[in-house]
Amino acid sequence: MKKKYLICILAVAFFFEMLLNISILFLPKIKLEGDSYIKVPVFEERQLQGAIVYQFGKKTKKKVTEKNNVDFKKIGKYRIEYTYSYGFLTIRKNRTVEIVDEEAPKITLKGEKDKTICPNTEYEEEGYEAIDNYDGNITDKVEVIKEEDGILYKVSDSSENKTEIKRKIKKEDTEKPKIQLKGKNTVYLNLNTPYKEEGYTVEDNCTKNLTDKVKITGTVNTLKVGSYKKTYTVADASGNVSSVTRTVIVRNPSKGSNCVGKAGVIYLTFDDGPHATYTPVILDVLKKYNVKATFFVTMAGPDSLIKREYEEGHTVALHTASHNYKTVYSSVDGYFQDLEKVQNRVYRIIGIRPTIIRFPGGSSNTVSRNYFNGIMSILTDEVEKRGFSYHDWNISSGDAGGTTNPRTEYNNVVSRLKKNCSNVVLMHDIKKHTSLAIEDIIKYGLENGYTFEAIVNETEAVHQSVNN
Ligand code: ZN
């Protein structure tokens, strides 16, 4: 009997099952358009698809009710409910929308990312800022970790997105100290005057108080004319070495006396010639008044005029071959090579090697500083050692640039003549106005009790003061 019951129950169950299946088959269904789970980055407004009611396997136009509270600006998991009422039944379907923050925060460093600092110092934080797309400013959440080679900055946002950035710190000093000399870099000192160190200061990026650590090398012999060097050297704590040099020029001030020689004598001196046109005019005037003069010659003009100067009793003296300051004053050797060249010319013409010379620009020139500090101090000494005697002037006629007017030139000369000194007059026989002024100058001299002489080896030289 029991078996019969069981079969009966099974049959009834089967019947209901069938009934249910058939009813489900005829019930409407909601199908989602798109996925049932959607992940959306926070703040990204997105148009979501909807849902459609299907019945008997076909789309219907039946309206689905949607319950949607998704906030795209706020992270979280949201459920969208789609419902459709079918008689006393409610058909449901859900969709999950997850608003997420997957963007890591950004850390910005103030100051350099690769920083070099002085050895034996600690890095001083220059600042940082952490900004997250969702959390906003999270600078206070930054973890600052000191590492061997720098500083690590780490931060996580509320969604556990992590960022880290490293500031590399190198402890190194490659900058040299700076030595600043007090006083001038080139010092002019009179013979037998003590040298006084004016001092210096040192600045360094990493090492303090370096001024006391400067070592000075080089000596100045104030008893001997010459150019001396003092070198100042200092090293910082990292061994960066700097050095600067001061040039000390010892000069002989006694060479500056210019009221010397025979009182009331006029030495007419002509530089830069000979000149094919003007030198003969001057020679004719000198001849007419039986006046002897001195010609400091160059490589210019015809040889015959040097011969004539010599034969008519004038002194042929040496000026320069090139008359180029750079050539003449860049080195001591350069000076003597130039001088030798013009000396050879004169020797070739008259068979004599003159030793009476005049420096281009005179011994007081400062233009030579552009080429060699102290060269005039050396040369004025050296020429005498080599058997030359140099002659400057104490009256400038102004003919080389001051004037082109013979009358002005005449006035320049006669107004400066002195009875108690020798008068060495600087003129240039390459100038037309000089050839025109010379006769009146001679006449004035003769009428006023002066005598004219050529410079000879025994003549006491007028020396200007040396300025380089
Ligand atoms: Zn000259």
Coordinates of C-alpha atoms and ligand atoms in Angstrom, one line a residue:
M1 CA 0.0 0.0 0.0
K2 CA 2.8 2.3 0.9
K3 CA 4.1 2.0 -2.6
K4 CA 0.9 3.1 -4.1
Y5 CA 1.0 6.3 -2.0
L6 CA 4.4 7.1 -3.0
I7 CA 3.6 6.8 -6.7
C8 CA 0.6 9.0 -6.1
I9 CA 2.6 11.7 -4.4
L10 CA 5.2 11.6 -7.1
A11 CA 2.6 12.0 -9.8
V12 CA 1.0 14.9 -8.0
A13 CA 4.5 16.6 -7.7
F14 CA 5.2 16.0 -11.3
F15 CA 2.0 17.5 -12.3
F16 CA 2.6 20.7 -10.3
E17 CA 6.2 20.9 -11.5
M18 CA 4.9 20.8 -15.1
L19 CA 2.3 23.3 -14.3
L20 CA 4.9 25.7 -12.8
N21 CA 7.2 25.2 -15.7
I22 CA 4.5 26.0 -18.1
S23 CA 3.4 29.1 -16.1
I24 CA 7.0 30.3 -16.0
L25 CA 7.2 29.9 -19.7
F26 CA 4.3 32.2 -20.1
L27 CA 5.4 34.8 -17.5
P28 CA 7.0 38.0 -18.7
K29 CA 10.8 38.4 -18.0
I30 CA 13.0 41.4 -17.6
K31 CA 16.3 41.4 -19.5
L32 CA 19.0 44.0 -18.8
E33 CA 20.6 45.8 -21.6
G34 CA 24.3 45.7 -20.9
D35 CA 26.0 44.0 -18.0
S36 CA 24.5 43.2 -14.7
Y37 CA 27.7 44.5 -13.0
I38 CA 29.2 47.7 -14.1
K39 CA 32.3 49.4 -12.6
V40 CA 32.5 53.2 -13.1
P41 CA 35.4 55.4 -12.1
V42 CA 34.2 58.1 -9.7
F43 CA 33.1 61.4 -11.2
E44 CA 32.6 59.8 -14.6
E45 CA 28.9 60.5 -15.4
R46 CA 27.8 57.6 -17.5
Q47 CA 24.5 57.0 -19.3
L48 CA 23.4 53.5 -18.2
Q49 CA 21.4 51.3 -20.4
G50 CA 18.0 50.2 -19.3
A51 CA 16.0 47.0 -19.2
I52 CA 13.3 45.4 -21.5
V53 CA 10.3 43.2 -20.8
Y54 CA 10.3 39.9 -22.8
Q55 CA 7.2 37.7 -23.1
F56 CA 6.9 34.5 -25.1
G57 CA 10.6 35.0 -26.0
K58 CA 10.0 38.4 -27.6
K59 CA 10.7 42.0 -26.8
T60 CA 7.7 44.0 -25.6
K61 CA 7.2 47.7 -25.2
K62 CA 6.1 47.3 -21.7
K63 CA 7.4 49.9 -19.3
V64 CA 10.0 48.8 -16.7
T65 CA 10.2 50.8 -13.5
E66 CA 13.7 51.7 -12.4
K67 CA 14.8 52.5 -9.0
N68 CA 18.2 54.1 -9.3
N69 CA 20.1 56.0 -6.6
V70 CA 23.6 55.8 -8.2
D71 CA 25.8 58.8 -7.2
F72 CA 28.7 59.0 -9.6
K73 CA 30.5 61.4 -7.3
K74 CA 30.6 59.1 -4.4
I75 CA 32.3 55.7 -4.3
G76 CA 30.3 52.7 -3.3
K77 CA 28.2 49.8 -4.5
Y78 CA 24.8 50.7 -5.8
R79 CA 21.8 48.4 -6.8
I80 CA 19.5 49.5 -9.6
E81 CA 16.2 47.7 -9.3
Y82 CA 14.1 47.1 -12.4
T83 CA 10.5 46.0 -11.8
Y84 CA 7.4 45.2 -13.8
S85 CA 4.0 44.4 -12.3
Y86 CA 2.2 41.5 -13.9
G87 CA -1.1 41.0 -12.3
F88 CA -0.5 40.3 -8.7
L89 CA 3.1 39.3 -9.5
T90 CA 6.1 41.7 -9.5
I91 CA 8.9 40.7 -11.9
R92 CA 12.3 42.0 -10.7
K93 CA 15.8 42.3 -12.0
N94 CA 18.8 44.0 -10.4
R95 CA 22.0 45.6 -11.7
T96 CA 25.0 46.4 -9.6
V97 CA 26.9 49.6 -10.3
E98 CA 30.2 50.1 -8.4
I99 CA 31.7 53.6 -8.3
V100 CA 35.4 53.2 -7.7
D101 CA 38.5 55.3 -7.2
E102 CA 41.4 53.5 -8.9
E103 CA 43.4 56.7 -9.4
A104 CA 46.5 57.0 -7.2
P105 CA 47.2 60.3 -5.5
K106 CA 49.9 62.6 -6.8
I107 CA 52.8 63.9 -4.7
T108 CA 54.5 67.1 -5.8
L109 CA 57.9 68.0 -4.4
K110 CA 58.9 71.6 -3.8
G111 CA 62.6 72.2 -4.6
E112 CA 64.7 70.0 -6.7
K113 CA 64.0 66.3 -7.1
D114 CA 67.7 65.5 -7.4
K115 CA 69.3 67.6 -4.8
T116 CA 73.0 68.0 -4.0
I117 CA 73.9 69.3 -0.6
C118 CA 77.1 70.0 1.2
P119 CA 78.8 67.1 2.9
N120 CA 78.3 67.0 6.7
T121 CA 74.9 68.7 6.4
E122 CA 71.4 67.4 6.7
Y123 CA 68.8 68.0 4.1
E124 CA 66.3 70.6 5.1
E125 CA 62.8 69.7 3.9
E126 CA 61.6 72.1 1.2
G127 CA 58.1 70.8 1.2
Y128 CA 55.7 68.5 -0.6
E129 CA 52.0 68.2 -1.4
A130 CA 49.8 65.2 -2.0
I131 CA 46.6 65.6 -3.9
D132 CA 44.1 62.9 -4.6
N133 CA 41.4 63.0 -7.2
Y134 CA 38.8 61.8 -4.7
D135 CA 40.1 62.7 -1.2
G136 CA 41.5 66.0 -2.2
N137 CA 44.6 67.3 -0.3
I138 CA 46.0 64.5 1.7
T139 CA 49.4 66.1 2.4
D140 CA 49.0 65.3 6.1
K141 CA 48.8 61.6 5.3
V142 CA 52.2 61.6 3.6
E143 CA 54.8 59.3 5.2
V144 CA 58.3 60.8 5.0
I145 CA 61.0 58.1 5.2
K146 CA 64.6 58.9 5.4
E147 CA 66.8 56.6 3.3
E148 CA 70.5 56.3 2.7
D149 CA 70.4 58.1 -0.6
G150 CA 67.5 60.3 -0.2
I151 CA 64.0 60.8 1.1
L152 CA 61.0 58.6 0.2
Y153 CA 57.5 60.2 0.3
K154 CA 54.6 57.7 0.5
V155 CA 50.9 58.2 0.6
S156 CA 47.7 56.1 0.1
D157 CA 44.2 57.4 -0.6
S158 CA 41.0 56.1 1.1
S159 CA 40.7 53.5 -1.7
E160 CA 44.2 52.2 -0.9
N161 CA 45.7 53.6 -4.1
K162 CA 49.4 54.1 -3.3
T163 CA 52.0 56.6 -4.6
E164 CA 55.6 57.1 -3.7
I165 CA 58.2 59.5 -4.9
K166 CA 61.8 59.8 -4.1
R167 CA 64.0 62.8 -3.6
K168 CA 67.5 61.8 -4.3
I169 CA 70.0 63.6 -2.1
K170 CA 73.7 63.6 -3.0
K171 CA 76.2 64.9 -0.5
E172 CA 78.9 66.5 -2.6
D173 CA 80.8 69.7 -3.0
T174 CA 82.4 70.4 -6.3
E175 CA 82.3 74.2 -6.1
K176 CA 85.7 75.9 -5.7
P177 CA 86.1 78.6 -3.0
K178 CA 86.2 82.2 -4.3
I179 CA 89.2 84.3 -3.3
Q180 CA 88.7 88.0 -3.6
L181 CA 91.8 90.1 -3.3
K182 CA 91.6 93.4 -1.4
G183 CA 93.4 96.2 -3.2
K184 CA 94.5 96.0 -6.9
N185 CA 95.4 92.8 -8.8
T186 CA 98.4 94.7 -10.1
V187 CA 100.4 96.8 -7.6
Y188 CA 103.0 99.3 -8.6
L189 CA 105.7 99.7 -6.0
N190 CA 108.6 102.1 -5.9
L191 CA 112.0 100.7 -5.4
N192 CA 113.0 100.3 -1.7
T193 CA 109.4 100.7 -0.6
P194 CA 108.1 97.8 1.6
Y195 CA 105.4 95.7 0.1
K196 CA 102.2 95.8 2.2
E197 CA 99.8 92.9 1.8
E198 CA 96.3 94.3 1.5
G199 CA 94.6 91.0 2.2
Y200 CA 91.8 89.0 0.8
T201 CA 88.6 87.3 1.6
V202 CA 87.4 83.8 0.8
E203 CA 83.8 82.7 0.2
D204 CA 82.8 79.1 -0.1
N205 CA 79.5 77.4 -0.5
C206 CA 80.1 74.7 2.1
T207 CA 83.2 75.5 4.2
K208 CA 83.1 78.5 6.5
N209 CA 86.0 80.6 7.7
L210 CA 88.5 79.8 4.9
T211 CA 90.1 83.2 4.9
D212 CA 92.6 82.1 7.6
K213 CA 93.5 79.1 5.5
V214 CA 94.9 80.9 2.5
K215 CA 98.5 80.1 1.6
I216 CA 100.6 82.8 -0.1
T217 CA 103.5 81.9 -2.2
G218 CA 105.9 84.1 -4.2
T219 CA 108.2 86.9 -2.9
V220 CA 108.6 90.5 -3.9
N221 CA 112.2 91.8 -3.9
T222 CA 111.6 95.5 -3.3
L223 CA 115.3 96.2 -3.8
K224 CA 115.2 95.1 -7.4
V225 CA 113.2 96.4 -10.3
G226 CA 111.0 93.7 -11.8
S227 CA 107.6 92.0 -12.0
Y228 CA 106.7 89.7 -9.2
K229 CA 103.9 87.3 -8.6
K230 CA 102.1 86.5 -5.3
T231 CA 99.8 83.5 -5.5
Y232 CA 97.0 82.9 -3.0
T233 CA 95.8 79.4 -2.7
V234 CA 93.0 77.8 -0.6
A235 CA 91.2 74.5 -0.5
D236 CA 87.8 73.8 1.0
A237 CA 86.9 70.8 3.2
S238 CA 86.2 68.7 0.1
G239 CA 89.5 69.5 -1.5
N240 CA 88.4 72.0 -4.1
V241 CA 91.3 74.3 -4.7
S242 CA 91.3 77.9 -5.9
S243 CA 94.1 80.2 -6.5
V244 CA 94.5 83.8 -7.7
T245 CA 97.6 85.9 -8.5
R246 CA 98.6 89.4 -7.7
T247 CA 101.3 91.0 -9.8
V248 CA 103.6 93.4 -8.0
I249 CA 105.7 95.6 -10.1
V250 CA 108.7 97.2 -8.5
R251 CA 109.8 100.3 -10.5
N252 CA 112.4 102.9 -10.2
P253 CA 110.9 106.3 -9.5
S254 CA 114.1 108.2 -10.0
K255 CA 113.7 107.6 -13.7
G256 CA 110.9 110.1 -13.6
S257 CA 113.0 113.2 -13.2
N258 CA 112.7 115.4 -16.3
C259 CA 114.5 118.6 -15.4
V260 CA 118.0 117.3 -16.0
G261 CA 120.8 117.8 -18.4
K262 CA 122.3 121.0 -19.7
A263 CA 120.4 124.1 -18.9
G264 CA 119.1 126.1 -21.9
V265 CA 119.8 123.4 -24.5
I266 CA 117.0 122.4 -26.9
Y267 CA 117.1 118.9 -28.3
L268 CA 114.8 118.7 -31.3
T269 CA 113.8 115.0 -31.7
F270 CA 111.9 113.6 -34.6
D271 CA 110.1 110.2 -34.3
D272 CA 108.6 107.8 -36.8
G273 CA 110.5 108.9 -39.9
P274 CA 112.0 109.3 -42.2
H275 CA 109.4 110.6 -44.6
A276 CA 110.1 111.0 -48.3
T277 CA 108.6 114.5 -48.4
Y278 CA 108.8 116.2 -45.0
T279 CA 112.1 114.9 -43.7
P280 CA 114.0 116.7 -46.5
V281 CA 112.2 119.9 -45.7
I282 CA 113.2 119.6 -42.0
L283 CA 116.8 118.7 -42.9
D284 CA 117.0 121.8 -45.2
V285 CA 115.8 124.1 -42.3
L286 CA 118.2 122.5 -39.8
K287 CA 121.0 123.0 -42.4
K288 CA 120.1 126.6 -43.0
Y289 CA 120.5 127.4 -39.3
N290 CA 123.3 124.9 -38.6
V291 CA 121.2 123.2 -36.0
K292 CA 121.7 119.5 -35.0
A293 CA 118.8 117.3 -34.1
T294 CA 118.0 113.7 -33.3
F295 CA 116.0 111.3 -35.5
F296 CA 114.4 108.2 -33.8
V297 CA 113.9 106.2 -37.0
T298 CA 111.7 103.3 -38.0
M299 CA 111.5 101.1 -41.1
A300 CA 109.7 103.9 -43.0
G301 CA 111.0 106.2 -45.7
P302 CA 114.0 105.9 -48.1
D303 CA 117.3 104.7 -46.8
S304 CA 118.9 107.8 -48.5
L305 CA 117.3 110.1 -45.9
I306 CA 118.8 108.1 -43.0
K307 CA 122.2 108.5 -44.7
R308 CA 121.6 112.2 -45.2
E309 CA 120.6 112.7 -41.5
Y310 CA 123.9 111.0 -40.5
E311 CA 126.1 112.8 -43.0
E312 CA 124.7 116.2 -42.0
G313 CA 125.7 115.6 -38.3
H314 CA 122.5 114.6 -36.8
T315 CA 122.0 111.7 -34.5
V316 CA 120.3 108.7 -36.0
A317 CA 118.7 106.9 -33.1
L318 CA 116.3 103.9 -32.8
H319 CA 112.6 104.0 -32.3
T320 CA 110.9 100.8 -33.5
A321 CA 110.6 98.6 -36.5
S322 CA 106.9 97.8 -36.3
H323 CA 105.5 100.6 -34.1
N324 CA 102.9 98.0 -33.1
Y325 CA 102.3 98.0 -29.3
K326 CA 101.2 94.4 -29.2
T327 CA 104.4 93.3 -31.1
V328 CA 106.6 95.5 -29.0
Y329 CA 105.2 95.1 -25.5
S330 CA 103.9 91.5 -25.4
S331 CA 107.3 90.1 -24.2
V332 CA 110.8 91.3 -23.5
D333 CA 112.1 89.1 -26.3
G334 CA 109.5 90.6 -28.7
Y335 CA 110.7 94.1 -27.7
F336 CA 114.3 93.4 -28.4
Q337 CA 113.6 91.5 -31.7
D338 CA 111.8 94.6 -32.9
L339 CA 114.5 96.9 -31.8
E340 CA 117.2 94.8 -33.4
K341 CA 115.4 94.9 -36.7
V342 CA 115.5 98.7 -36.9
Q343 CA 119.1 98.7 -35.6
N344 CA 120.1 96.4 -38.4
R345 CA 118.5 98.8 -40.9
V346 CA 120.5 101.7 -39.7
Y347 CA 123.7 99.6 -39.5
R348 CA 123.2 98.5 -43.2
I349 CA 122.8 102.2 -44.2
I350 CA 125.5 104.0 -42.1
G351 CA 127.6 101.1 -40.6
I352 CA 126.8 102.1 -37.0
R353 CA 124.6 100.3 -34.5
P354 CA 123.0 103.1 -32.5
T355 CA 122.3 102.6 -28.8
I356 CA 120.3 105.7 -28.3
I357 CA 116.6 104.6 -28.3
R358 CA 113.1 105.9 -27.6
F359 CA 110.3 103.5 -26.6
P360 CA 107.1 103.6 -28.7
G361 CA 104.7 105.7 -26.5
G362 CA 107.6 106.7 -24.3
S363 CA 108.7 104.9 -21.1
S364 CA 105.6 106.2 -19.2
N365 CA 103.1 104.6 -21.6
T366 CA 100.3 102.6 -20.0
V367 CA 99.1 101.0 -23.3
S368 CA 101.7 98.2 -22.6
R369 CA 99.6 97.1 -19.6
N370 CA 97.2 95.6 -22.1
Y371 CA 99.9 93.1 -23.2
F372 CA 102.3 92.6 -20.3
N373 CA 101.9 93.8 -16.7
G374 CA 105.2 95.5 -15.6
I375 CA 107.0 95.3 -18.9
M376 CA 108.0 98.9 -18.9
S377 CA 109.6 98.4 -15.4
I378 CA 111.5 95.5 -16.8
L379 CA 112.4 97.1 -20.2
T380 CA 113.6 100.4 -18.8
D381 CA 116.0 98.4 -16.6
E382 CA 116.9 95.8 -19.3
V383 CA 117.7 98.2 -22.1
E384 CA 120.3 99.8 -19.9
K385 CA 121.8 96.5 -19.0
R386 CA 122.1 95.7 -22.7
G387 CA 124.0 98.9 -23.3
F388 CA 121.2 101.2 -24.6
S389 CA 120.1 104.5 -23.2
Y390 CA 116.5 105.5 -23.6
H391 CA 115.3 109.0 -24.0
D392 CA 111.8 110.4 -23.3
W393 CA 110.9 114.1 -23.7
N394 CA 109.8 116.9 -21.5
I395 CA 108.1 119.1 -24.1
S396 CA 105.5 117.7 -26.4
S397 CA 104.8 119.6 -29.6
G398 CA 101.4 118.0 -29.9
D399 CA 102.0 117.3 -33.5
A400 CA 101.0 113.6 -33.4
G401 CA 97.4 114.3 -32.5
G402 CA 97.0 117.4 -30.5
T403 CA 97.3 119.8 -33.5
T404 CA 97.8 120.0 -37.2
N405 CA 98.3 123.8 -37.1
P406 CA 102.0 124.8 -37.4
R407 CA 101.3 128.0 -35.3
T408 CA 99.8 126.0 -32.5
E409 CA 102.7 123.6 -32.6
Y410 CA 105.1 126.5 -32.4
N411 CA 103.3 127.9 -29.4
N412 CA 103.2 124.5 -27.7
V413 CA 106.9 124.3 -27.9
V414 CA 108.1 127.8 -27.2
S415 CA 105.8 128.3 -24.3
R416 CA 107.2 125.3 -22.5
L417 CA 110.9 126.0 -23.0
K418 CA 112.9 126.3 -19.8
K419 CA 116.2 127.9 -19.2
N420 CA 117.2 125.9 -16.2
C421 CA 116.7 122.4 -17.8
S422 CA 117.5 120.7 -21.0
N423 CA 114.5 120.8 -23.3
V424 CA 113.8 117.6 -25.2
V425 CA 111.1 118.4 -27.8
L426 CA 109.0 115.5 -29.1
M427 CA 108.1 116.0 -32.8
H428 CA 107.4 113.7 -35.8
D429 CA 109.1 114.3 -39.1
I430 CA 106.3 112.5 -40.9
K431 CA 103.9 115.4 -40.3
K432 CA 103.5 118.2 -42.7
H433 CA 102.7 120.8 -40.0
T434 CA 106.0 120.0 -38.2
S435 CA 108.0 120.6 -41.4
L436 CA 106.2 124.0 -41.5
A437 CA 106.6 124.9 -37.8
I438 CA 110.3 124.0 -37.4
E439 CA 111.8 127.1 -38.8
D440 CA 110.0 129.5 -36.4
I441 CA 110.8 127.2 -33.5
I442 CA 114.5 127.4 -34.3
K443 CA 114.4 131.1 -34.9
Y444 CA 112.7 131.6 -31.5
G445 CA 115.3 129.5 -29.7
L446 CA 118.2 131.2 -31.3
E447 CA 116.8 134.7 -30.6
N448 CA 116.1 133.8 -27.0
G449 CA 119.5 132.5 -26.0
Y450 CA 118.9 128.7 -26.4
T451 CA 121.4 126.4 -28.0
F452 CA 120.5 123.4 -30.1
E453 CA 122.2 120.0 -29.8
A454 CA 121.8 116.5 -31.0
I455 CA 121.5 113.7 -28.3
V456 CA 124.7 111.8 -28.0
N457 CA 125.9 109.0 -25.8
E458 CA 127.0 111.4 -23.1
T459 CA 123.7 113.3 -23.0
E460 CA 121.8 113.0 -19.7
A461 CA 118.5 111.4 -20.6
V462 CA 115.1 112.8 -19.7
H463 CA 113.0 110.0 -18.2
Q464 CA 109.3 110.1 -17.6
S465 CA 108.0 108.1 -14.7
V466 CA 107.3 104.4 -15.4
N467 CA 103.6 103.5 -15.1
N468 CA 103.7 99.9 -16.0
Ligands
ZN1 ZN 106.4 106.9 -32.4

